[in-house]
Coordinates of C-alpha atoms in Angstrom, one line a residue:
M1 CA -115.3 -132.1 38.8
A2 CA -117.7 -135.3 39.4
H3 CA -116.8 -138.2 41.8
I4 CA -115.5 -141.4 39.3
F5 CA -115.9 -144.8 40.3
I6 CA -113.7 -147.1 38.0
T7 CA -113.3 -150.7 37.9
G8 CA -110.1 -151.9 35.5
G9 CA -108.2 -149.0 36.6
T10 CA -105.0 -151.0 36.6
G11 CA -105.4 -153.0 33.4
F12 CA -103.8 -151.7 29.8
I13 CA -106.8 -149.6 29.2
G14 CA -107.8 -148.2 32.7
I15 CA -104.2 -147.0 33.5
H16 CA -104.8 -144.9 30.7
V17 CA -107.9 -143.8 31.6
L18 CA -107.2 -143.5 35.2
Q19 CA -104.4 -141.0 34.2
Q20 CA -106.6 -138.8 32.0
L21 CA -109.6 -138.5 34.9
V22 CA -107.0 -137.5 37.2
R23 CA -105.4 -135.1 35.0
D24 CA -108.8 -133.5 34.2
G25 CA -109.3 -132.9 37.9
H26 CA -112.3 -135.7 38.9
Q27 CA -112.1 -137.0 42.1
V28 CA -111.6 -140.7 41.6
T29 CA -112.1 -143.9 43.4
A30 CA -110.6 -147.1 41.8
L31 CA -111.6 -150.8 42.7
V32 CA -108.1 -152.5 42.6
R33 CA -107.0 -156.0 43.7
S34 CA -103.4 -155.1 45.0
K35 CA -102.3 -151.9 46.7
A36 CA -99.0 -152.8 45.9
K37 CA -99.9 -152.6 41.8
F38 CA -102.0 -149.6 42.5
E39 CA -99.0 -147.5 43.8
H40 CA -96.7 -149.0 41.5
I41 CA -98.6 -147.7 38.5
C42 CA -99.6 -144.7 40.4
K43 CA -95.9 -144.0 40.6
Q44 CA -94.8 -144.6 37.0
M45 CA -98.3 -142.3 36.2
N46 CA -96.6 -139.4 38.3
M47 CA -100.0 -139.2 39.9
P48 CA -100.5 -139.3 44.0
H49 CA -100.3 -143.0 45.3
H50 CA -100.8 -142.7 48.8
F51 CA -104.1 -144.0 50.8
D52 CA -104.5 -140.7 52.3
A53 CA -104.0 -138.5 48.8
I54 CA -106.8 -136.7 47.5
L55 CA -106.4 -138.1 44.1
P56 CA -106.8 -141.3 43.4
K57 CA -108.4 -142.8 46.0
P58 CA -108.2 -146.9 45.7
V59 CA -110.9 -149.5 47.1
I60 CA -109.4 -152.9 47.5
G61 CA -112.2 -155.3 46.3
D62 CA -112.4 -158.0 43.4
L63 CA -114.8 -157.9 40.1
N64 CA -116.0 -161.5 40.9
L65 CA -117.1 -161.2 44.4
P66 CA -120.2 -159.8 46.1
L67 CA -120.5 -156.2 46.1
F68 CA -116.8 -156.7 45.0
G69 CA -115.8 -157.6 48.8
L70 CA -115.5 -153.8 49.6
S71 CA -115.3 -153.0 53.1
R72 CA -118.0 -150.9 54.6
P73 CA -116.2 -147.6 54.4
D74 CA -115.1 -148.3 51.0
M75 CA -118.6 -149.3 50.2
E76 CA -120.1 -145.9 51.6
L77 CA -117.1 -144.4 49.5
V78 CA -118.5 -145.9 46.2
Q79 CA -122.1 -145.4 47.1
T80 CA -121.2 -141.6 46.8
A81 CA -120.1 -141.8 42.9
D82 CA -121.6 -139.3 40.7
V83 CA -120.5 -141.7 37.2
I84 CA -119.7 -145.1 36.9
I85 CA -117.0 -146.5 34.2
H86 CA -117.2 -150.4 34.1
A87 CA -113.6 -151.1 32.0
G88 CA -113.2 -154.3 34.2
G89 CA -112.5 -157.5 33.0
P90 CA -109.9 -160.1 31.6
M91 CA -108.2 -160.1 28.0
D92 CA -108.1 -163.5 27.7
I93 CA -109.9 -165.1 24.5
S94 CA -109.1 -168.7 26.3
L95 CA -111.8 -168.4 29.1
N96 CA -113.9 -171.5 29.8
E97 CA -117.6 -170.9 30.5
A98 CA -117.3 -170.7 34.1
E99 CA -114.5 -168.3 34.1
A100 CA -116.3 -166.1 31.1
R101 CA -119.5 -166.1 33.3
K102 CA -117.6 -165.0 36.9
A103 CA -115.6 -162.2 35.0
F104 CA -118.2 -160.5 32.8
L105 CA -121.8 -161.3 33.4
D106 CA -121.4 -161.5 37.2
G107 CA -119.3 -158.4 37.4
A108 CA -122.0 -156.7 35.3
E109 CA -124.7 -157.8 38.1
Q110 CA -122.6 -156.0 40.9
I111 CA -122.2 -152.5 39.0
L112 CA -125.6 -152.7 38.4
H113 CA -126.3 -153.2 41.7
F114 CA -124.1 -150.0 43.1
A115 CA -125.4 -148.1 39.8
E116 CA -129.3 -148.7 40.6
H117 CA -128.3 -148.2 44.3
I118 CA -126.9 -144.7 43.7
H119 CA -129.3 -143.7 41.1
Q120 CA -132.3 -144.3 43.8
S121 CA -130.3 -142.5 46.6
K122 CA -128.8 -139.8 44.7
G123 CA -129.0 -140.1 41.2
L124 CA -126.6 -141.6 38.9
Q125 CA -125.4 -138.8 36.5
H126 CA -124.0 -141.9 34.1
L127 CA -122.8 -145.4 33.8
I128 CA -119.9 -145.7 31.0
H129 CA -119.4 -149.4 29.9
V130 CA -116.8 -150.6 28.0
V131 CA -117.9 -153.7 25.7
G132 CA -116.2 -155.6 22.7
F133 CA -117.2 -153.8 19.3
K134 CA -118.4 -157.3 18.4
S135 CA -121.6 -157.2 20.5
P136 CA -124.6 -157.7 18.2
F137 CA -126.7 -155.3 20.7
T138 CA -127.4 -151.8 19.8
D139 CA -129.9 -149.2 21.0
E140 CA -132.4 -150.5 18.9
N141 CA -132.6 -154.4 19.3
F142 CA -131.7 -155.0 22.8
L143 CA -135.3 -154.7 23.9
F144 CA -136.0 -157.7 21.6
P145 CA -133.0 -160.0 22.1
D146 CA -134.0 -163.4 21.7
P147 CA -133.1 -163.8 18.0
I148 CA -129.9 -162.9 18.8
L149 CA -129.5 -164.7 22.1
K150 CA -130.1 -168.1 19.5
H151 CA -127.3 -167.0 17.4
L152 CA -124.8 -166.3 20.5
E153 CA -124.9 -169.9 21.7
Q154 CA -122.7 -170.9 19.0
L155 CA -119.9 -168.3 20.2
P156 CA -116.8 -169.1 22.3
P157 CA -117.3 -168.4 26.4
Y158 CA -115.4 -165.2 25.9
E159 CA -117.1 -163.6 23.6
R160 CA -120.7 -164.5 24.8
M161 CA -120.4 -163.6 28.1
K162 CA -118.8 -159.9 27.4
F163 CA -122.4 -159.9 25.0
F164 CA -124.5 -161.3 28.0
A165 CA -123.0 -158.6 30.1
D166 CA -123.8 -156.1 27.6
L167 CA -127.3 -156.6 27.2
R168 CA -127.7 -156.9 30.9
I169 CA -126.3 -153.7 31.4
R170 CA -128.1 -152.1 28.8
Q171 CA -131.6 -153.7 30.2
G172 CA -130.5 -152.6 33.9
A173 CA -130.1 -149.2 32.7
L174 CA -133.3 -149.0 31.0
Q175 CA -135.4 -150.2 33.9
A176 CA -133.6 -148.1 36.5
G177 CA -133.7 -144.7 34.3
F178 CA -129.6 -143.5 34.0
P179 CA -127.7 -142.7 31.2
L180 CA -125.9 -145.6 29.6
S181 CA -123.3 -144.9 27.2
V182 CA -121.8 -147.9 25.9
I183 CA -118.4 -147.6 24.5
H184 CA -116.9 -150.4 21.4
P185 CA -113.3 -150.2 21.0
P186 CA -111.9 -152.6 18.5
I187 CA -108.4 -154.2 19.5
V188 CA -106.6 -151.5 21.6
I189 CA -103.0 -151.0 20.7
G190 CA -100.5 -148.7 22.2
S191 CA -100.2 -145.4 22.7
S192 CA -100.1 -143.0 19.3
E193 CA -97.2 -141.8 20.8
T194 CA -94.8 -144.8 21.7
G195 CA -96.9 -147.5 20.5
D196 CA -96.2 -149.6 23.6
T197 CA -98.5 -152.4 24.0
P198 CA -97.7 -154.9 26.8
Q199 CA -101.4 -156.8 26.1
T200 CA -100.1 -159.2 23.7
G201 CA -103.6 -161.0 23.7
G202 CA -105.1 -159.2 20.6
V203 CA -103.1 -158.1 17.6
G204 CA -99.9 -159.7 19.3
I205 CA -101.3 -162.7 18.5
L206 CA -101.5 -162.0 14.9
V207 CA -97.9 -160.4 15.1
K208 CA -96.8 -163.6 16.5
S209 CA -98.5 -165.6 13.5
T210 CA -96.9 -163.4 11.4
A211 CA -93.4 -163.9 12.9
R212 CA -93.9 -167.7 12.7
K213 CA -94.6 -167.4 8.9
L214 CA -98.2 -168.8 9.5
M215 CA -99.7 -166.0 7.8
R216 CA -98.5 -166.2 4.3
I217 CA -102.4 -167.1 3.7
V218 CA -104.2 -164.0 4.8
P219 CA -107.6 -164.6 6.5
G220 CA -110.0 -162.6 4.6
G221 CA -107.6 -161.1 2.5
A222 CA -108.6 -157.4 0.8
S223 CA -112.3 -157.9 1.5
H224 CA -111.7 -157.9 5.6
W225 CA -110.0 -155.6 8.1
L226 CA -108.9 -155.4 11.5
P227 CA -109.9 -152.3 13.3
L228 CA -107.6 -151.0 15.8
V229 CA -107.7 -147.9 18.3
H230 CA -104.9 -146.4 20.4
V231 CA -105.4 -146.4 23.9
D232 CA -104.3 -142.7 24.3
H233 CA -107.4 -142.1 22.4
M234 CA -109.6 -144.1 23.8
A235 CA -109.1 -142.8 27.0
A236 CA -109.4 -139.3 25.9
F237 CA -112.7 -140.2 24.6
I238 CA -113.9 -142.0 28.0
A239 CA -112.6 -138.9 29.7
A240 CA -114.6 -136.8 27.6
L241 CA -118.2 -139.0 28.1
A242 CA -117.2 -138.4 32.0
K243 CA -117.3 -134.4 31.4
E244 CA -121.1 -134.5 29.9
S245 CA -123.1 -132.9 32.1
H246 CA -126.4 -134.0 30.5
P247 CA -125.3 -137.4 28.6
S248 CA -127.9 -139.2 26.6
S249 CA -127.8 -143.3 26.1
Q250 CA -125.7 -143.9 23.1
T251 CA -123.7 -146.3 21.8
Y252 CA -119.9 -145.4 20.5
Y253 CA -117.8 -147.5 18.2
L254 CA -113.7 -146.3 18.7
M255 CA -112.4 -146.9 15.5
D256 CA -111.4 -145.3 12.1
D257 CA -113.7 -145.4 9.0
K258 CA -113.2 -148.9 7.0
S259 CA -111.8 -147.1 3.8
Q260 CA -109.1 -145.3 5.8
T261 CA -107.8 -148.7 7.2
P262 CA -105.3 -151.0 6.1
H263 CA -107.2 -154.2 4.6
M264 CA -106.2 -157.6 5.9
T265 CA -103.4 -158.6 3.4
E266 CA -102.2 -155.0 3.3
L267 CA -101.9 -155.2 7.2
V268 CA -100.2 -158.6 7.2
T269 CA -97.7 -157.4 4.4
M270 CA -96.4 -154.3 6.5
M271 CA -96.3 -156.8 9.8
S272 CA -94.1 -159.0 7.4
K273 CA -91.8 -156.3 6.1
E274 CA -91.6 -154.9 10.2
L275 CA -90.8 -158.7 11.5
R276 CA -88.7 -159.6 8.2
V277 CA -90.2 -162.2 7.0
G278 CA -91.7 -163.6 3.8
G279 CA -95.0 -161.6 2.9
P280 CA -98.4 -163.0 2.1
I281 CA -98.7 -165.4 -1.1
G282 CA -102.5 -165.4 -0.8
S283 CA -105.4 -165.4 1.0
A284 CA -108.7 -167.7 2.0
P285 CA -112.2 -167.5 3.3
L286 CA -112.5 -166.5 6.9
S287 CA -114.6 -169.7 7.5
L288 CA -112.3 -172.0 5.9
I289 CA -109.3 -170.9 8.2
S290 CA -111.6 -170.9 10.8
K291 CA -112.4 -174.1 10.5
A292 CA -109.0 -175.4 10.1
L293 CA -107.8 -173.7 13.5
G294 CA -110.8 -175.6 15.3
S295 CA -109.3 -178.8 13.9
P296 CA -106.3 -180.7 15.5
L297 CA -104.0 -178.7 12.9
G298 CA -105.0 -175.5 14.7
R299 CA -104.1 -176.5 18.1
M300 CA -100.8 -178.0 16.9
L301 CA -100.4 -174.8 15.4
G302 CA -100.9 -172.8 18.4
I303 CA -103.5 -170.2 17.2
P304 CA -106.7 -170.0 18.7
K305 CA -109.6 -170.1 16.3
E306 CA -111.3 -167.1 18.4
S307 CA -108.5 -165.0 17.5
L308 CA -110.4 -164.8 14.0
D309 CA -113.3 -163.3 15.9
F310 CA -111.5 -159.7 15.6
I311 CA -111.3 -159.3 11.6
V312 CA -114.5 -158.1 10.3
R313 CA -115.8 -157.4 6.7
G314 CA -118.6 -154.7 7.3
D315 CA -118.3 -151.1 8.5
Y316 CA -119.8 -149.6 11.8
S317 CA -121.6 -146.4 12.4
L318 CA -119.5 -143.9 13.4
H319 CA -121.8 -141.0 13.7
N320 CA -122.4 -140.9 17.2
T321 CA -118.5 -141.3 18.0
R322 CA -117.6 -138.3 15.4
K323 CA -120.1 -135.9 17.5
I324 CA -118.3 -136.5 20.7
E325 CA -114.6 -136.4 19.2
Q326 CA -115.7 -133.0 17.4
K327 CA -117.3 -131.7 20.3
Y328 CA -114.1 -132.1 22.5
Q329 CA -111.4 -131.9 19.9
L330 CA -110.3 -135.3 20.1
P331 CA -108.1 -137.4 18.0
H332 CA -109.4 -140.5 16.8
S333 CA -107.2 -141.7 13.3
V334 CA -104.7 -144.5 13.9
N335 CA -101.0 -143.0 13.6
A336 CA -99.6 -145.2 10.5
S337 CA -96.1 -143.6 11.9
V338 CA -96.3 -145.5 15.0
I339 CA -97.8 -149.1 13.9
P340 CA -93.7 -150.2 13.0
H341 CA -93.7 -149.4 16.7
T342 CA -96.6 -151.2 17.8
I343 CA -95.5 -154.1 15.6
A344 CA -91.8 -154.1 17.3
D345 CA -93.0 -153.9 20.6
L346 CA -95.7 -156.8 20.4
D347 CA -92.8 -158.9 19.0
F348 CA -90.7 -157.9 21.9
H349 CA -93.3 -158.8 24.4
N350 CA -94.1 -162.1 22.6
H351 CA -90.2 -163.3 23.2
H352 CA -90.0 -161.2 26.6
M353 CA -93.0 -162.3 28.5
Q354 CA -91.2 -161.6 32.0
A355 CA -89.3 -158.8 31.0
S356 CA -89.5 -155.5 33.7
A357 CA -88.3 -152.6 33.4
D358 CA -89.2 -151.0 36.7
G359 CA -88.7 -147.5 37.5
Y360 CA -87.9 -146.9 33.6
K361 CA -90.7 -145.0 31.7
R362 CA -91.4 -146.4 27.9
G363 CA -90.5 -143.7 25.6
K364 CA -89.7 -142.9 21.9
R365 CA -86.5 -141.0 20.7
G366 CA -86.7 -140.1 16.8
P367 CA -87.5 -143.5 15.3
L368 CA -85.8 -145.5 18.5
A369 CA -87.6 -147.2 21.6
S370 CA -86.7 -145.8 24.8
L371 CA -86.3 -147.0 28.3
E372 CA -85.9 -143.3 30.6
R373 CA -85.7 -142.7 34.2
S374 CA -85.9 -138.8 35.6
G375 CA -83.1 -138.3 37.9
T376 CA -82.7 -136.2 41.2
N377 CA -81.1 -133.3 39.9
G378 CA -81.8 -133.7 36.2
K379 CA -78.8 -131.4 35.0
N380 CA -77.4 -134.1 32.8
V381 CA -78.8 -136.7 30.1
I382 CA -76.8 -139.8 29.5
L383 CA -77.7 -142.0 26.6
F384 CA -76.8 -145.5 26.6
L385 CA -76.3 -147.6 23.0
H386 CA -76.2 -151.3 23.5
G387 CA -73.8 -153.9 21.3
T388 CA -75.2 -156.7 19.4
L389 CA -76.3 -159.8 21.4
S390 CA -77.9 -156.9 23.4
G391 CA -80.4 -154.6 24.1
A392 CA -81.4 -151.6 26.2
D393 CA -82.9 -153.8 28.9
C394 CA -79.1 -155.3 29.4
M395 CA -78.0 -151.5 30.0
M396 CA -80.2 -151.1 32.5
P397 CA -77.8 -152.2 35.4
L398 CA -75.3 -150.1 34.8
A399 CA -77.5 -147.3 33.9
D400 CA -79.0 -148.1 37.6
H401 CA -76.0 -146.8 39.2
F402 CA -76.5 -143.0 37.6
R403 CA -79.4 -142.0 39.7
E404 CA -78.7 -138.2 39.9
A405 CA -79.0 -137.8 35.9
D406 CA -81.8 -138.6 33.7
V407 CA -81.3 -141.5 31.8
C408 CA -82.2 -142.9 28.5
L409 CA -81.5 -146.3 27.2
L410 CA -82.1 -146.9 23.3
D411 CA -82.9 -149.6 21.5
L412 CA -81.0 -149.9 18.2
P413 CA -83.0 -150.2 15.1
G414 CA -84.3 -153.6 14.7
F415 CA -83.3 -154.4 17.9
G416 CA -85.5 -155.0 21.4
R417 CA -88.6 -152.6 20.8
S418 CA -87.4 -150.8 18.1
P419 CA -88.4 -151.0 14.2
Y420 CA -85.5 -151.8 11.7
H421 CA -84.9 -149.0 9.2
H422 CA -84.8 -150.5 6.2
R423 CA -82.0 -148.6 4.7
N424 CA -79.8 -150.4 2.2
D425 CA -76.8 -149.0 4.3
I426 CA -77.4 -151.0 7.5
I427 CA -74.9 -149.0 9.9
E428 CA -75.5 -145.5 8.0
G429 CA -79.1 -146.4 8.6
H430 CA -77.9 -147.0 12.5
V431 CA -76.4 -144.0 13.0
E432 CA -78.9 -141.9 11.4
A433 CA -81.4 -143.2 13.7
I434 CA -78.9 -142.3 16.9
I435 CA -79.0 -138.5 15.7
E436 CA -82.5 -138.0 15.6
A437 CA -82.6 -139.7 19.0
I438 CA -80.1 -137.1 20.3
C439 CA -81.4 -134.1 18.5
S440 CA -85.0 -135.0 20.4
F441 CA -83.4 -133.9 23.2
D442 CA -83.5 -130.2 24.3
K443 CA -79.5 -129.8 25.5
P444 CA -76.7 -131.8 24.7
V445 CA -76.5 -135.2 25.9
T446 CA -73.5 -137.6 27.5
L447 CA -73.2 -140.5 25.1
V448 CA -72.0 -143.8 26.3
G449 CA -71.8 -146.8 23.9
H450 CA -70.7 -150.3 23.9
S451 CA -69.2 -152.6 21.5
L452 CA -71.3 -152.0 18.3
G453 CA -72.7 -149.0 20.4
G454 CA -69.3 -147.5 20.8
L455 CA -68.7 -147.7 16.9
L456 CA -72.2 -145.7 16.2
A457 CA -71.8 -143.2 19.2
A458 CA -68.3 -142.5 17.5
K459 CA -69.8 -141.9 14.1
A460 CA -72.7 -139.9 15.9
M461 CA -70.0 -137.3 17.5
K462 CA -68.9 -136.4 14.2
R463 CA -72.1 -135.6 12.5
V464 CA -73.4 -133.8 15.7
P465 CA -70.2 -132.9 17.7
E466 CA -72.0 -129.7 19.2
R467 CA -75.4 -132.0 20.5
I468 CA -72.6 -134.6 22.6
Q469 CA -71.5 -133.2 25.5
S470 CA -69.0 -135.9 26.0
L471 CA -68.3 -139.4 24.3
Y472 CA -67.6 -142.3 26.6
L473 CA -67.0 -145.8 24.7
L474 CA -66.9 -149.3 26.5
Q475 CA -65.0 -151.8 24.5
P476 CA -66.3 -149.9 21.0
A477 CA -65.8 -152.2 18.0
L478 CA -63.4 -149.8 15.9
H479 CA -62.0 -152.6 13.6
P480 CA -63.9 -155.4 11.1
A481 CA -65.4 -158.0 13.2
P482 CA -64.0 -161.8 12.1
A483 CA -65.0 -163.0 8.4
K484 CA -67.1 -165.8 9.9
Y485 CA -69.8 -163.2 10.1
R486 CA -69.1 -162.1 6.6
S487 CA -72.5 -164.5 5.2
S488 CA -75.5 -163.2 6.8
T489 CA -77.6 -166.0 5.6
L490 CA -75.5 -168.6 7.3
T491 CA -75.1 -166.2 10.7
E492 CA -78.9 -166.1 10.8
A493 CA -79.7 -169.7 10.3
A494 CA -76.9 -170.4 13.0
L495 CA -78.7 -168.0 15.7
G496 CA -81.4 -169.7 15.1
F497 CA -80.6 -173.0 16.1
L498 CA -78.4 -171.6 19.3
S499 CA -78.9 -173.4 22.4
S500 CA -78.4 -171.7 25.9
S501 CA -75.1 -173.6 26.7
G502 CA -74.1 -173.1 23.1
L503 CA -74.4 -169.3 23.6
K504 CA -72.4 -169.6 26.8
K505 CA -69.3 -171.3 24.7
Q506 CA -69.8 -169.0 22.3
L507 CA -69.8 -166.0 24.3
L508 CA -66.4 -167.7 25.7
A509 CA -64.9 -168.4 22.9
Q510 CA -65.3 -164.8 21.7
A511 CA -63.8 -163.5 25.1
C512 CA -66.9 -161.5 25.7
F513 CA -67.0 -163.0 29.3
E514 CA -63.9 -164.4 30.9
S515 CA -65.2 -167.3 32.9
L516 CA -68.9 -168.6 33.0
A517 CA -69.3 -167.5 36.1
E518 CA -69.3 -163.9 35.0
I519 CA -72.2 -164.3 32.5
P520 CA -75.5 -163.2 34.5
P521 CA -78.0 -165.8 34.0
A522 CA -80.8 -162.7 33.2
Y523 CA -78.1 -162.0 30.2
V524 CA -78.3 -165.3 28.8
T525 CA -82.1 -165.4 29.1
Y526 CA -82.8 -162.1 27.3
V527 CA -80.5 -163.1 24.4
M528 CA -82.0 -166.8 24.0
E529 CA -85.7 -165.1 23.8
D530 CA -84.5 -162.1 21.9
L531 CA -83.3 -164.9 19.5
Q532 CA -86.7 -166.3 19.0
S533 CA -87.7 -163.4 17.1
P534 CA -87.0 -163.5 13.0
R535 CA -86.4 -159.8 13.4
V536 CA -84.2 -159.5 16.0
R537 CA -82.0 -162.6 14.6
K538 CA -82.0 -160.9 10.9
T539 CA -80.9 -157.6 12.0
T540 CA -77.9 -159.4 14.1
A541 CA -76.6 -161.2 11.2
E542 CA -76.9 -158.3 8.8
T543 CA -75.3 -156.1 11.3
L544 CA -72.2 -158.3 12.0
A545 CA -72.0 -158.9 8.3
A546 CA -71.5 -154.7 7.9
L547 CA -68.8 -155.0 10.7
T548 CA -66.8 -157.0 8.7
R549 CA -66.2 -154.5 6.2
A550 CA -63.4 -152.1 6.8
S551 CA -65.6 -149.2 4.8
N552 CA -67.7 -149.0 7.8
F553 CA -64.8 -148.0 10.1
T554 CA -63.6 -144.9 8.7
I555 CA -63.6 -142.5 12.2
S556 CA -62.2 -138.9 12.2
T557 CA -60.7 -138.1 15.8
N558 CA -59.4 -134.6 14.6
S559 CA -62.2 -133.2 17.2
W560 CA -61.5 -135.5 19.9
T561 CA -59.8 -134.5 23.2
K562 CA -58.7 -136.3 26.5
D563 CA -61.4 -134.2 28.1
N564 CA -64.3 -134.8 25.9
V565 CA -64.0 -138.3 24.8
H566 CA -62.9 -141.5 26.9
I567 CA -62.3 -144.9 25.7
L568 CA -62.5 -148.0 28.4
W569 CA -61.0 -150.9 27.3
G570 CA -60.8 -154.3 28.6
T571 CA -57.6 -156.2 28.2
K572 CA -58.9 -159.9 28.6
D573 CA -60.4 -159.0 25.3
T574 CA -58.7 -161.5 22.7
V575 CA -61.0 -161.1 19.5
Y576 CA -61.2 -157.0 19.3
Q577 CA -58.0 -154.8 19.5
L578 CA -57.6 -151.1 19.9
P579 CA -56.2 -149.5 16.8
K580 CA -53.2 -147.9 17.8
H581 CA -54.9 -144.2 16.7
F582 CA -57.2 -144.0 18.9
R583 CA -54.9 -144.4 21.7
S584 CA -54.1 -141.4 21.6
S585 CA -57.3 -140.3 23.3
G586 CA -58.3 -140.7 27.0
L587 CA -57.7 -144.2 27.2
T588 CA -58.5 -146.1 30.5
E589 CA -57.6 -150.2 30.5
L590 CA -59.6 -152.6 32.9
P591 CA -58.9 -156.3 33.3
Y592 CA -62.2 -157.3 32.0
A593 CA -63.3 -159.1 28.7
H594 CA -65.3 -157.5 25.9
N595 CA -68.5 -157.3 27.8
F596 CA -67.6 -155.4 31.1
P597 CA -70.3 -153.1 31.5
I598 CA -72.7 -156.2 31.4
S599 CA -70.5 -158.2 33.6
H600 CA -69.1 -155.6 36.0
P601 CA -71.8 -152.7 35.7
K602 CA -70.7 -151.3 39.3
E603 CA -66.8 -151.5 38.6
T604 CA -67.8 -149.4 35.5
A605 CA -70.0 -147.2 36.6
D606 CA -67.6 -146.5 39.3
L607 CA -64.7 -145.6 36.7
L608 CA -67.1 -143.5 34.8
R609 CA -67.8 -141.5 37.6
R610 CA -64.2 -140.8 38.0
L611 CA -64.0 -140.0 34.4
G612 CA -66.4 -137.1 34.9
I613 CA -69.9 -138.7 34.3
E614 CA -72.3 -137.1 37.1

């Protein structure tokens, strides 16, 4: 296996490349700024992360410093590399001239310095450079760049300096005589399995604009398209190139064929559906919209003019790319079924900019996004379902108390990071999604549901009792909600105007908490950020409307016993009451309000343990 030096190893793309290289058995040296961040990422990826571990080895430095600011021992280590992967650089289209030059062109010069030194001393097997797909330089024209350089002067600094870096590395590789592979990815989206896309600077801008109803007129329309690639597909391709024993200098475009990709109108229509806003009503030429965004109107709207640079009309040559994909049997097509998950995830990140799920891994169970953590014994799986005005993240303080078991926190359809189910029957759509999630586990689960999640958990128990080991209902909503929620239109509008102080007043008025002191500040922040999303607002309003209908509360308790079903009920809840026929099940009363799993997570966890959860 090769010794590979990689820059950008802690970025959105880099961490997936790093994981793939380690999986392939390479000796990997990664340039990182922060030891703590590197160790955190390696822990998340289940890779060795100590400085004395064989794989991977971090070297502390900065792409913008001369010789990366490496110590002498680290510099000597880097100079023994067989392959260099240069994937470093920020995803920030708003960089000014000086920042962009420092990030891209100066970094390219440093990469060339190391590449040339290695090639002179031992021979560099391969340099792999990741560059934006709009770079005008090709294997044929970079030898005569003057006409192109004149055109580049009109581009924003971010794009221009990336393209200058492409040209500089091509010229340096030719002069030094080592093989160079230039990889041109389009907009990189999340994993083909989960859609998790924490980097919001690309397609996230389009998602945000669509959510704000600013895409009713589509840039370019049906004649233009937005090339996409999954980050795990890209990582697999880079890792495959690193295996090439006798690489030739080539350029690779990582994308689908235009004919197999939705055009802009189709893409925005899909986004509108997932974000639950009105769809496009027309289109306009890209040049006209670009001019508008470059005006004071564009600055007022907050849409960068540069964001249009990713939208294209023409096609790209994929011959070289398909050869490598066929040779190594690599996937390349965008997974259409995961695009709704990508849209929902980006919508979540656009509104929860500081959201952190440390200790949990993003997953996907059936049609639902999940936060998952492996336990110390792994004998039991505890599945948590949240209520309205909540999400998987709000259940973390409770789940944190169960370190021995495997835990999985689900976002219900249309909440958090999960796409909506688009069923006519709202509650039934939620239940079916939960059942799919439950059945994705290879053993029966312990199901814990709060409020709405309790109702849905009870309905799932009726459908798949063999898949549920035991059921714990925390303040379950087992009778109709107040009639004031009957109109989803009015509720949705009200949620859109809700302030932090107004939210707190409502939470107290609805007996969700007993006092202001009980309301966690992080919970208020989460709900207020969540309600900025039209997807979450509409789903919340429609779900509350569905909960006002008595027909949604038909639940059979024939199979319930005091051993397999437990109800925890907060007696300070003055809005909801536990129907009498549910009191014959295992009932434990607590002196708390409706949201006690959020206000008192430790006390709730202690009681759940006493009732049998391990």
